[in-house]
Amino acid sequence: MRIDVLTTFPEMFASTPPAALGVSIPGRAAASGRVEVVATDVRDYSDNKHNKTDDRPFGGGPGMVMMCQPLWDAVTAVEAMDTRVARRVYLTPQGTPLTQRLVEELSREPRLLLIAGHYEGVDERVIQALSPLEISIGDYVLSGGELAAMVLIDAVVRLLPGVLGDHESNQQDSFSAQVAGHRLLDCPHYTRPREWQGRAVPDVLLGGDHGLIAKWRLAQRLERTTYRRPDLLTDQVEASPPSSEPKLG
Ligand code: 4HQ
């Protein structure tokens, strides 16, 4: 998969791959060639003599707005650098919330083009012209879209075929699979020692009955989801399950 990031702060992606994406699972995805992250400075495509990319908002108010021309020309030029068709994504708090379901969908694309804006964002007309998928990573305000882009990249690349080893299969992650059409939180995990500061590991995990362990884990997932994220259980059920999961009951 090729992932392009269009930004006015390419320093945030200065190393290839950028620091946060160069270690752990995303690091392996990049080192094994399963993903290539290419950052492009929107400034390089400005036709302004000072390479200006933003201007004051019409109607007044604080901050700056990214201009149409540099972004449009950057997208056009970067898309022409590779024959694969890119799924365009604009990171914004106004976007559709990023979920594991959406991450799975994006992980099946051959190419993503992520647009990271700063300050008040991007001129609405270039968003309309590009018609990107608008995605939010959460209901809070970042200084720019770059960290949101990195969050999306991290979540996507770990799902690329061959990236996760057998020991780190995503089948048991939070949100990974569905039970009766609902995505559940993960169950609690324990490792040695069996007792720590007077706290014991649940007996069922030490008994070696893998049927019973699977049942216990599913019950824990349901209980935690009920108390911590009841919204996940009232969400619309999904049509086609992405993976199999132990059946209820
Ligand atoms: N920003 N999810 C404002 C975000 C954000 C988010 C990116 C800050 C866009 C213009 N992006 N710029 N939350 O807060 O994606």
Coordinates of N, CA and C and ligand atoms in Angstrom, one line a residue:
M1 N 0.8 -1.2 0.0 CA 0.0 0.0 0.0 C 0.9 1.2 0.0
R2 N 0.5 2.2 -0.8 CA 1.1 3.5 -0.8 C 0.3 4.5 0.0
I3 N 0.9 5.3 0.9 CA 0.1 6.3 1.6 C 0.8 7.6 1.4
D4 N 0.2 8.6 0.8 CA 0.7 9.9 0.6 C 0.1 10.8 1.7
V5 N 0.9 11.7 2.3 CA 0.4 12.7 3.2 C 0.7 14.1 2.6
L6 N -0.3 14.9 2.5 CA -0.1 16.3 2.0 C -0.1 17.2 3.2
T7 N 0.9 18.0 3.5 CA 1.1 18.7 4.7 C 1.9 20.0 4.5
T8 N 1.7 21.0 5.3 CA 2.6 22.1 5.3 C 3.7 22.0 6.3
F9 N 3.6 20.9 7.1 CA 4.7 20.6 8.1 C 5.3 19.2 7.8
P10 N 6.0 19.1 6.6 CA 6.6 17.8 6.3 C 7.6 17.4 7.2
E11 N 8.2 18.3 8.1 CA 9.2 17.9 9.1 C 8.6 16.8 10.0
M12 N 7.3 16.9 10.2 CA 6.6 15.9 11.1 C 6.8 14.4 10.5
F13 N 7.1 14.4 9.2 CA 7.2 13.1 8.5 C 8.6 12.9 8.0
A14 N 9.6 13.7 8.6 CA 10.9 13.9 8.0 C 11.7 12.6 7.8
S15 N 11.7 11.7 8.7 CA 12.4 10.4 8.5 C 11.4 9.5 7.8
T16 N 12.0 8.5 7.1 CA 11.2 7.6 6.3 C 11.4 6.2 6.9
P17 N 10.5 5.6 7.6 CA 9.2 6.2 8.0 C 9.4 7.1 9.2
P18 N 8.4 8.0 9.4 CA 8.5 8.9 10.6 C 8.6 8.1 11.9
A19 N 9.3 8.8 12.9 CA 9.6 8.1 14.1 C 8.5 7.2 14.7
A20 N 7.3 7.7 14.8 CA 6.2 7.0 15.4 C 5.8 5.8 14.6
L21 N 6.1 5.8 13.3 CA 5.7 4.7 12.4 C 6.9 3.8 12.1
G22 N 8.0 4.1 12.7 CA 9.2 3.4 12.4 C 9.5 2.3 13.4
V23 N 8.7 2.1 14.4 CA 9.0 1.1 15.5 C 7.7 0.2 15.6
S24 N 7.9 -0.9 16.4 CA 6.8 -1.8 16.7 C 6.2 -2.3 15.4
I25 N 4.9 -2.5 15.4 CA 4.2 -3.1 14.3 C 4.2 -2.3 13.0
P26 N 3.9 -0.9 13.1 CA 4.0 -0.1 11.9 C 5.5 -0.1 11.3
G27 N 6.5 -0.2 12.2 CA 7.9 -0.3 11.8 C 8.1 -1.5 10.9
R28 N 7.6 -2.6 11.4 CA 7.7 -3.9 10.6 C 7.0 -3.8 9.2
A29 N 5.8 -3.1 9.3 CA 5.1 -3.0 8.0 C 5.9 -2.2 7.0
A30 N 6.5 -1.2 7.4 CA 7.3 -0.3 6.5 C 8.6 -1.1 6.1
A31 N 9.3 -1.7 7.1 CA 10.6 -2.3 6.8 C 10.4 -3.5 5.8
S32 N 9.2 -4.2 5.9 CA 9.0 -5.3 5.0 C 8.4 -4.9 3.7
G33 N 8.3 -3.6 3.5 CA 7.8 -3.0 2.2 C 6.3 -3.2 2.0
R34 N 5.5 -3.5 3.0 CA 4.1 -3.6 2.8 C 3.4 -2.3 2.8
V35 N 4.1 -1.2 3.3 CA 3.6 0.1 3.2 C 4.7 1.1 2.9
E36 N 4.4 2.1 2.1 CA 5.3 3.2 1.8 C 4.6 4.5 2.2
V37 N 5.2 5.3 3.1 CA 4.6 6.5 3.5 C 5.4 7.7 2.8
V38 N 4.7 8.5 2.0 CA 5.4 9.6 1.3 C 4.7 10.9 1.7
A39 N 5.5 11.8 2.3 CA 5.0 13.1 2.7 C 5.4 14.1 1.7
T40 N 4.4 15.0 1.3 CA 4.7 16.0 0.3 C 4.3 17.4 0.9
D41 N 5.2 18.3 0.7 CA 5.0 19.7 1.2 C 4.1 20.4 0.3
V42 N 2.9 20.8 0.7 CA 1.9 21.6 -0.1 C 2.5 22.9 -0.6
R43 N 3.4 23.4 0.2 CA 4.1 24.7 -0.1 C 4.8 24.6 -1.5
D44 N 5.4 23.4 -1.8 CA 6.1 23.2 -3.1 C 5.2 23.5 -4.3
Y45 N 3.9 23.4 -4.1 CA 3.0 23.6 -5.2 C 2.2 24.9 -5.2
S46 N 2.6 25.8 -4.4 CA 2.1 27.1 -4.4 C 2.6 27.9 -5.6
D47 N 1.7 28.6 -6.3 CA 2.1 29.5 -7.4 C 2.4 30.9 -7.0
N48 N 2.3 31.1 -5.6 CA 2.6 32.4 -5.0 C 4.1 32.6 -4.9
K49 N 4.5 33.9 -5.1 CA 6.0 34.1 -5.1 C 6.6 33.8 -3.7
H50 N 5.8 33.9 -2.7 CA 6.4 33.6 -1.3 C 6.0 32.1 -0.9
N51 N 5.5 31.3 -1.8 CA 5.1 30.0 -1.6 C 4.0 29.9 -0.5
K52 N 3.2 30.9 -0.4 CA 2.1 31.0 0.5 C 1.1 29.9 0.3
T53 N 0.6 29.3 1.4 CA -0.4 28.3 1.2 C -1.7 28.6 2.0
D54 N -1.7 29.7 2.8 CA -2.9 30.0 3.5 C -3.1 31.5 3.5
D55 N -4.4 31.9 3.9 CA -4.7 33.3 3.8 C -5.8 33.6 4.9
R56 N -6.1 34.9 5.1 CA -7.1 35.2 6.1 C -8.5 34.9 5.7
P57 N -9.4 34.5 6.6 CA -10.7 34.0 6.2 C -11.6 35.2 5.7
F58 N -12.3 35.0 4.6 CA -13.4 35.9 4.2 C -14.4 36.0 5.4
G59 N -14.9 37.2 5.6 CA -15.9 37.4 6.7 C -15.3 37.7 8.0
G60 N -13.9 37.6 8.1 CA -13.2 38.0 9.3 C -13.1 36.8 10.2
G61 N -12.5 37.1 11.4 CA -12.3 36.0 12.4 C -10.9 35.6 12.5
P62 N -10.6 34.8 13.5 CA -9.2 34.4 13.8 C -8.6 33.4 12.8
G63 N -7.3 33.3 12.8 CA -6.7 32.1 12.1 C -6.6 32.3 10.6
M64 N -6.1 31.3 10.0 CA -5.8 31.3 8.6 C -6.5 30.1 7.9
V65 N -6.7 30.1 6.6 CA -7.4 29.1 5.9 C -6.5 28.6 4.7
M66 N -6.3 27.3 4.6 CA -5.5 26.8 3.4 C -6.2 27.2 2.1
M67 N -5.4 27.7 1.2 CA -6.0 28.2 -0.1 C -6.2 27.0 -1.0
C68 N -7.1 27.2 -2.0 CA -7.5 26.1 -2.9 C -6.3 25.7 -3.8
Q69 N -5.7 26.7 -4.4 CA -4.7 26.4 -5.5 C -3.6 25.5 -5.1
P70 N -2.9 25.8 -4.0 CA -1.7 24.9 -3.7 C -2.1 23.5 -3.4
L71 N -3.3 23.3 -2.7 CA -3.7 22.0 -2.3 C -4.2 21.2 -3.5
W72 N -5.0 21.9 -4.4 CA -5.5 21.2 -5.6 C -4.3 20.7 -6.5
D73 N -3.3 21.7 -6.7 CA -2.2 21.3 -7.5 C -1.3 20.2 -6.9
A74 N -1.2 20.2 -5.6 CA -0.4 19.2 -4.9 C -1.1 17.8 -5.1
V75 N -2.4 17.8 -4.9 CA -3.1 16.5 -5.0 C -3.0 16.0 -6.4
T76 N -3.2 16.9 -7.4 CA -3.1 16.5 -8.8 C -1.7 15.9 -9.1
A77 N -0.7 16.6 -8.7 CA 0.7 16.2 -9.0 C 1.1 14.9 -8.3
V78 N 0.7 14.8 -7.0 CA 1.1 13.6 -6.2 C 0.3 12.4 -6.7
E79 N -0.9 12.6 -7.1 CA -1.7 11.4 -7.7 C -1.1 10.9 -8.9
A80 N -0.5 11.8 -9.7 CA 0.1 11.4 -11.0 C 1.5 10.7 -10.8
M81 N 2.0 10.7 -9.6 CA 3.3 10.0 -9.3 C 3.2 8.5 -9.3
D82 N 2.0 7.9 -9.3 CA 1.8 6.5 -9.2 C 0.5 6.2 -9.9
T83 N 0.5 5.0 -10.5 CA -0.7 4.6 -11.3 C -1.9 4.2 -10.4
R84 N -1.6 3.7 -9.2 CA -2.7 3.3 -8.3 C -3.6 4.4 -8.0
V85 N -4.9 4.2 -8.0 CA -5.9 5.2 -7.7 C -5.9 5.4 -6.2
A86 N -5.8 6.6 -5.7 CA -5.8 6.9 -4.3 C -7.1 7.2 -3.7
R87 N -7.5 6.6 -2.6 CA -8.6 7.0 -1.8 C -8.2 8.3 -1.1
R88 N -8.9 9.4 -1.4 CA -8.6 10.7 -0.7 C -9.3 10.8 0.6
V89 N -8.5 11.3 1.6 CA -9.0 11.4 3.0 C -8.6 12.8 3.5
Y90 N -9.6 13.5 4.1 CA -9.3 14.8 4.7 C -9.5 14.6 6.2
L91 N -8.5 14.8 7.1 CA -8.7 14.7 8.5 C -9.3 16.0 9.1
T92 N -10.4 15.8 9.8 CA -11.1 17.0 10.3 C -12.1 16.6 11.4
P93 N -12.2 17.4 12.5 CA -13.2 17.1 13.5 C -14.6 17.0 12.9
Q94 N -14.9 17.6 11.8 CA -16.2 17.5 11.1 C -16.5 16.2 10.4
G95 N -15.5 15.4 10.4 CA -15.6 14.1 9.6 C -16.4 13.0 10.3
T96 N -16.5 11.9 9.5 CA -17.2 10.7 10.1 C -16.2 10.1 11.1
P97 N -16.6 9.7 12.2 CA -15.7 9.1 13.2 C -15.0 7.9 12.7
L98 N -13.7 7.9 13.0 CA -12.8 6.7 12.6 C -13.2 5.5 13.5
T99 N -13.6 4.4 12.9 CA -13.9 3.2 13.7 C -13.1 2.1 13.1
Q100 N -13.0 1.0 13.8 CA -12.3 -0.2 13.3 C -12.9 -0.7 12.0
R101 N -14.2 -0.6 11.9 CA -14.8 -1.0 10.6 C -14.3 -0.1 9.4
L102 N -14.1 1.2 9.6 CA -13.6 2.1 8.6 C -12.1 1.8 8.4
V103 N -11.4 1.5 9.4 CA -10.0 1.2 9.3 C -9.8 -0.1 8.4
E104 N -10.7 -1.1 8.7 CA -10.6 -2.3 7.9 C -10.9 -2.0 6.4
E105 N -11.9 -1.2 6.1 CA -12.2 -0.8 4.8 C -11.0 -0.1 4.1
L106 N -10.4 0.8 4.8 CA -9.2 1.6 4.2 C -8.0 0.6 4.0
S107 N -7.9 -0.4 4.9 CA -6.7 -1.3 4.7 C -6.8 -2.1 3.5
R108 N -8.0 -2.2 2.8 CA -8.2 -2.9 1.6 C -7.9 -2.1 0.3
E109 N -7.6 -0.8 0.5 CA -7.3 0.1 -0.6 C -5.8 -0.1 -1.0
P110 N -5.5 0.1 -2.3 CA -4.1 0.0 -2.8 C -3.3 1.3 -2.4
R111 N -4.1 2.4 -2.2 CA -3.4 3.7 -2.0 C -4.3 4.7 -1.3
L112 N -3.7 5.4 -0.3 CA -4.5 6.4 0.4 C -3.7 7.8 0.2
L113 N -4.5 8.8 0.1 CA -3.9 10.2 0.1 C -4.5 11.0 1.2
L114 N -3.7 11.3 2.2 CA -4.2 11.9 3.4 C -3.9 13.4 3.4
I115 N -4.9 14.2 3.6 CA -4.7 15.7 3.6 C -4.8 16.2 5.1
A116 N -3.7 16.8 5.5 CA -3.6 17.4 6.9 C -3.6 18.9 6.8
G117 N -4.6 19.5 7.4 CA -4.7 20.9 7.4 C -4.3 21.5 8.8
H118 N -4.1 22.8 8.8 CA -3.7 23.5 10.1 C -4.7 24.7 10.3
Y119 N -4.6 25.3 11.5 CA -5.4 26.5 11.8 C -6.8 26.2 11.6
E120 N -7.5 27.1 10.8 CA -9.0 26.9 10.7 C -9.4 25.9 9.7
G121 N -8.3 25.3 9.0 CA -8.7 24.3 8.0 C -8.4 24.7 6.6
V122 N -9.2 24.1 5.7 CA -9.0 24.3 4.3 C -10.2 24.9 3.7
D123 N -10.0 25.8 2.6 CA -11.1 26.4 1.9 C -12.1 25.4 1.5
E124 N -13.4 25.6 1.8 CA -14.5 24.6 1.6 C -14.6 24.2 0.1
R125 N -14.2 25.1 -0.8 CA -14.4 24.8 -2.2 C -13.5 23.7 -2.7
V126 N -12.2 23.7 -2.2 CA -11.3 22.7 -2.6 C -11.7 21.3 -2.0
I127 N -12.3 21.3 -0.8 CA -12.8 20.1 -0.3 C -13.9 19.6 -1.2
Q128 N -14.8 20.5 -1.6 CA -15.9 20.0 -2.5 C -15.4 19.5 -3.8
A129 N -14.3 20.2 -4.3 CA -13.8 19.8 -5.6 C -13.1 18.4 -5.5
L130 N -12.4 18.2 -4.4 CA -11.7 16.9 -4.2 C -12.6 15.8 -3.8
S131 N -13.7 16.1 -3.2 CA -14.6 15.2 -2.5 C -13.9 14.0 -1.8
P132 N -13.0 14.4 -0.8 CA -12.4 13.3 0.0 C -13.4 12.7 1.0
L133 N -13.0 11.6 1.5 CA -13.7 11.0 2.6 C -13.2 11.9 3.8
E134 N -14.1 12.5 4.6 CA -13.8 13.3 5.7 C -13.8 12.5 7.0
I135 N -12.7 12.4 7.7 CA -12.6 11.5 8.8 C -12.1 12.3 10.0
S136 N -12.7 12.0 11.2 CA -12.3 12.5 12.5 C -11.8 11.4 13.4
I137 N -10.7 11.7 14.1 CA -10.2 10.6 15.0 C -10.7 10.8 16.4
G138 N -11.6 11.8 16.6 CA -12.2 12.0 17.9 C -12.6 13.4 18.2
D139 N -13.5 13.5 19.2 CA -14.1 14.8 19.5 C -13.2 15.7 20.4
Y140 N -12.1 16.1 19.8 CA -11.2 17.0 20.4 C -10.4 17.8 19.3
V141 N -9.7 18.8 19.7 CA -9.1 19.7 18.6 C -7.6 19.5 18.7
L142 N -7.0 19.1 17.6 CA -5.6 19.0 17.4 C -5.1 20.3 16.8
S143 N -3.8 20.5 16.8 CA -3.2 21.7 16.2 C -3.1 21.5 14.7
G144 N -3.1 20.3 14.2 CA -3.1 20.0 12.8 C -3.5 18.6 12.5
G145 N -3.7 18.3 11.2 CA -4.1 17.0 10.9 C -3.1 15.9 10.8
E146 N -1.8 16.3 11.0 CA -0.7 15.3 10.9 C -0.7 14.2 11.9
L147 N -1.0 14.5 13.1 CA -1.1 13.4 14.1 C -2.3 12.5 13.9
A148 N -3.4 13.1 13.4 CA -4.6 12.4 13.1 C -4.2 11.4 11.9
A149 N -3.4 11.9 10.9 CA -3.0 11.1 9.8 C -2.2 9.9 10.3
M150 N -1.3 10.2 11.3 CA -0.4 9.1 11.8 C -1.2 8.1 12.5
V151 N -2.2 8.5 13.3 CA -3.1 7.6 14.0 C -3.8 6.7 13.0
L152 N -4.3 7.3 11.9 CA -5.0 6.5 10.9 C -4.0 5.5 10.2
I153 N -2.8 6.0 9.9 CA -1.8 5.1 9.3 C -1.5 3.9 10.2
D154 N -1.2 4.2 11.5 CA -0.9 3.1 12.4 C -2.0 2.1 12.4
A155 N -3.3 2.5 12.6 CA -4.4 1.6 12.7 C -4.6 0.8 11.4
V156 N -4.3 1.4 10.2 CA -4.5 0.7 8.9 C -3.4 -0.3 8.6
V157 N -2.1 0.1 8.8 CA -1.0 -0.7 8.4 C -0.9 -2.0 9.2
R158 N -1.3 -2.0 10.4 CA -1.3 -3.3 11.2 C -2.2 -4.3 10.7
L159 N -3.2 -3.9 9.8 CA -4.1 -4.9 9.2 C -3.7 -5.4 7.9
L160 N -2.6 -4.8 7.3 CA -2.1 -5.3 6.0 C -1.7 -6.8 6.1
P161 N -2.0 -7.6 5.1 CA -1.6 -9.0 5.2 C -0.2 -9.2 5.5
G162 N 0.1 -10.1 6.5 CA 1.5 -10.4 6.8 C 2.1 -9.6 7.9
V163 N 1.5 -8.5 8.3 CA 2.1 -7.6 9.2 C 2.1 -8.1 10.7
L164 N 0.9 -8.6 11.1 CA 0.8 -9.1 12.4 C 1.3 -10.6 12.4
G165 N 2.1 -10.9 13.4 CA 2.5 -12.3 13.6 C 1.4 -13.1 14.2
D166 N 1.6 -14.4 14.3 CA 0.6 -15.3 14.8 C 0.2 -15.0 16.2
H167 N 1.2 -14.5 17.0 CA 1.0 -14.2 18.4 C 0.2 -12.9 18.6
E168 N 0.1 -12.1 17.6 CA -0.6 -10.8 17.8 C -1.8 -10.7 16.8
S169 N -2.4 -11.8 16.5 CA -3.6 -11.7 15.6 C -4.6 -10.7 16.1
N170 N -5.2 -10.0 15.2 CA -6.2 -9.0 15.6 C -7.5 -9.6 15.9
Q171 N -7.7 -10.9 15.9 CA -9.0 -11.5 16.1 C -9.6 -11.2 17.4
Q172 N -8.7 -11.0 18.4 CA -9.2 -10.8 19.8 C -9.1 -9.3 20.2
D173 N -8.6 -8.4 19.4 CA -8.6 -7.0 19.7 C -9.9 -6.5 20.1
S174 N -10.0 -5.4 20.8 CA -11.2 -4.6 20.9 C -11.7 -4.3 19.5
F175 N -13.0 -4.3 19.3 CA -13.6 -3.9 18.1 C -13.4 -4.8 16.9
S176 N -12.5 -5.9 17.1 CA -12.0 -6.6 15.9 C -13.1 -7.4 15.3
A177 N -13.9 -8.2 16.1 CA -14.9 -9.1 15.6 C -16.2 -8.6 16.1
Q178 N -17.2 -9.3 15.6 CA -18.6 -9.0 16.0 C -19.2 -10.2 16.8
V179 N -20.0 -9.8 17.8 CA -20.9 -10.8 18.4 C -22.3 -10.4 18.2
A180 N -23.0 -11.1 17.5 CA -24.4 -10.8 17.1 C -24.5 -9.4 16.5
G181 N -23.5 -9.1 15.7 CA -23.4 -7.8 14.9 C -22.9 -6.6 15.7
H182 N -22.4 -6.9 16.9 CA -21.8 -5.8 17.7 C -20.4 -6.0 18.0
R183 N -19.6 -4.9 17.9 CA -18.2 -5.0 18.2 C -18.0 -4.7 19.7
L184 N -17.2 -5.6 20.3 CA -17.0 -5.6 21.7 C -15.6 -5.1 22.1
L185 N -15.5 -4.6 23.4 CA -14.2 -4.3 23.9 C -13.5 -5.6 24.2
D186 N -12.2 -5.5 24.4 CA -11.3 -6.7 24.7 C -11.6 -7.1 26.1
C187 N -11.2 -8.4 26.4 CA -11.2 -8.9 27.8 C -9.9 -8.5 28.5
P188 N -9.9 -8.7 29.9 CA -8.7 -8.4 30.6 C -7.6 -9.5 30.3
H189 N -6.4 -9.1 30.5 CA -5.2 -10.1 30.2 C -4.3 -10.2 31.5
Y190 N -3.7 -11.3 31.7 CA -2.8 -11.5 32.8 C -1.6 -12.3 32.4
T191 N -0.5 -12.1 33.1 CA 0.7 -12.9 32.9 C 1.4 -13.2 34.2
R192 N 2.5 -13.8 34.2 CA 3.1 -14.2 35.5 C 3.5 -12.9 36.3
P193 N 3.6 -13.0 37.6 CA 3.3 -14.1 38.5 C 1.8 -14.4 38.7
R194 N 1.5 -15.6 39.2 CA 0.1 -15.9 39.5 C -0.5 -15.1 40.6
E195 N 0.3 -14.6 41.5 CA -0.2 -13.6 42.5 C 0.8 -12.5 42.6
W196 N 0.2 -11.3 42.6 CA 1.0 -10.0 42.7 C 0.4 -9.1 43.6
Q197 N 1.1 -8.7 44.7 CA 0.6 -7.7 45.7 C -0.8 -8.2 46.2
G198 N -0.9 -9.5 46.4 CA -2.1 -10.1 47.0 C -3.2 -10.3 46.0
R199 N -3.0 -9.9 44.7 CA -4.0 -10.1 43.7 C -3.7 -11.3 42.8
A200 N -4.7 -12.2 42.7 CA -4.6 -13.5 42.0 C -5.1 -13.4 40.6
V201 N -4.6 -14.2 39.8 CA -5.1 -14.4 38.4 C -6.4 -15.2 38.5
P202 N -7.4 -14.9 37.7 CA -8.6 -15.7 37.8 C -8.3 -17.2 37.5
D203 N -8.9 -18.0 38.4 CA -8.6 -19.5 38.3 C -8.9 -20.1 36.9
V204 N -9.9 -19.6 36.3 CA -10.3 -20.2 35.0 C -9.1 -20.2 34.0
L205 N -8.3 -19.2 34.1 CA -7.2 -19.0 33.1 C -6.0 -20.0 33.4
L206 N -6.1 -20.6 34.6 CA -5.0 -21.5 35.0 C -5.4 -22.9 34.8
G207 N -6.6 -23.2 34.5 CA -7.2 -24.5 34.5 C -6.9 -25.3 33.3
G208 N -6.6 -24.7 32.2 CA -6.3 -25.4 30.9 C -7.5 -25.8 30.1
D209 N -8.7 -25.5 30.6 CA -9.9 -25.8 29.8 C -10.2 -24.7 28.8
H210 N -9.8 -24.9 27.5 CA -9.8 -23.8 26.6 C -11.2 -23.4 26.1
G211 N -12.1 -24.4 26.2 CA -13.5 -24.1 26.0 C -14.1 -23.1 27.0
L212 N -13.8 -23.5 28.3 CA -14.2 -22.6 29.4 C -13.5 -21.2 29.4
I213 N -12.3 -21.2 29.0 CA -11.5 -19.9 28.9 C -12.2 -19.0 27.8
A214 N -12.5 -19.6 26.7 CA -13.1 -18.8 25.6 C -14.5 -18.3 26.1
K215 N -15.2 -19.1 26.8 CA -16.5 -18.6 27.3 C -16.3 -17.5 28.3
W216 N -15.4 -17.6 29.2 CA -15.1 -16.6 30.2 C -14.7 -15.3 29.6
R217 N -13.8 -15.4 28.6 CA -13.3 -14.2 27.9 C -14.5 -13.5 27.2
L218 N -15.3 -14.2 26.6 CA -16.5 -13.6 25.9 C -17.4 -12.9 26.9
A219 N -17.6 -13.6 28.0 CA -18.5 -13.0 29.1 C -17.9 -11.7 29.6
Q220 N -16.5 -11.7 29.8 CA -15.8 -10.5 30.2 C -16.0 -9.4 29.2
R221 N -15.9 -9.7 27.9 CA -16.0 -8.7 26.9 C -17.4 -8.1 26.9
L222 N -18.4 -9.0 27.0 CA -19.8 -8.5 27.1 C -20.0 -7.6 28.3
E223 N -19.5 -8.0 29.5 CA -19.7 -7.3 30.7 C -19.0 -5.9 30.6
R224 N -17.8 -5.9 30.2 CA -17.0 -4.6 30.1 C -17.7 -3.7 29.1
T225 N -18.1 -4.2 28.0 CA -18.8 -3.4 27.0 C -20.1 -2.8 27.5
T226 N -20.8 -3.6 28.2 CA -22.1 -3.2 28.8 C -21.9 -2.0 29.8
Y227 N -20.9 -2.1 30.6 CA -20.6 -1.1 31.6 C -19.9 0.1 31.1
R228 N -18.9 -0.1 30.3 CA -18.0 1.0 29.8 C -18.5 1.7 28.6
R229 N -19.0 0.9 27.6 CA -19.4 1.4 26.3 C -20.7 0.9 25.9
P230 N -21.8 1.2 26.6 CA -23.1 0.7 26.2 C -23.5 1.1 24.8
D231 N -22.9 2.3 24.4 CA -23.2 2.8 23.0 C -22.9 1.7 21.9
L232 N -21.8 0.9 22.2 CA -21.4 -0.1 21.2 C -22.5 -1.2 21.0
L233 N -23.3 -1.4 22.1 CA -24.3 -2.4 22.0 C -25.6 -1.9 21.4
T234 N -25.8 -0.6 21.5 CA -27.0 -0.1 20.8 C -26.8 0.4 19.4
D235 N -25.5 0.4 19.0 CA -25.1 0.7 17.6 C -25.8 -0.2 16.7
Q236 N -26.1 0.3 15.5 CA -26.7 -0.6 14.4 C -25.8 -1.8 14.2
V237 N -26.4 -3.0 14.1 CA -25.6 -4.2 13.8 C -25.1 -4.1 12.4
E238 N -23.9 -4.7 12.3 CA -23.2 -4.7 11.0 C -23.7 -5.9 10.1
A239 N -23.8 -5.6 8.8 CA -24.3 -6.6 7.9 C -23.5 -7.9 7.8
S240 N -22.3 -7.8 7.4 CA -21.4 -9.0 7.2 C -20.3 -9.0 8.1
P241 N -20.2 -10.0 8.9 CA -19.1 -10.1 9.9 C -17.7 -10.2 9.2
P242 N -16.7 -9.4 9.7 CA -15.4 -9.4 9.1 C -14.6 -10.7 9.5
S243 N -15.0 -11.3 10.6 CA -14.3 -12.5 11.1 C -15.2 -13.3 12.0
S244 N -14.8 -14.6 12.2 CA -15.6 -15.4 13.0 C -15.3 -15.2 14.5
E245 N -16.2 -15.6 15.4 CA -16.0 -15.3 16.8 C -16.8 -16.4 17.5
P246 N -16.4 -16.8 18.7 CA -17.2 -17.8 19.5 C -18.6 -17.3 19.6
K247 N -19.6 -18.3 19.4 CA -21.0 -17.9 19.4 C -21.5 -17.7 20.8
L248 N -22.5 -16.9 21.0 CA -23.1 -16.6 22.3 C -23.8 -17.9 22.8
G249 N -23.7 -18.0 24.1 CA -24.4 -19.1 24.7 C -23.8 -20.4 24.8
Ligands
4HQ1 N1 -7.8 18.7 13.4 N2 -9.7 14.4 13.8 C1 -7.9 21.1 12.9 C2 -8.4 17.8 14.2 C3 -8.8 16.4 13.8 C4 -9.5 15.5 14.5 C5 -7.3 18.4 12.0 C6 -7.5 20.0 13.9 C7 -7.7 19.5 11.1 C8 -7.7 21.9 10.6 N3 -8.5 15.8 12.6 N4 -7.4 20.8 11.6 N5 -10.0 15.7 15.8 O1 -8.6 18.1 15.4 O2 -9.0 14.6 12.6

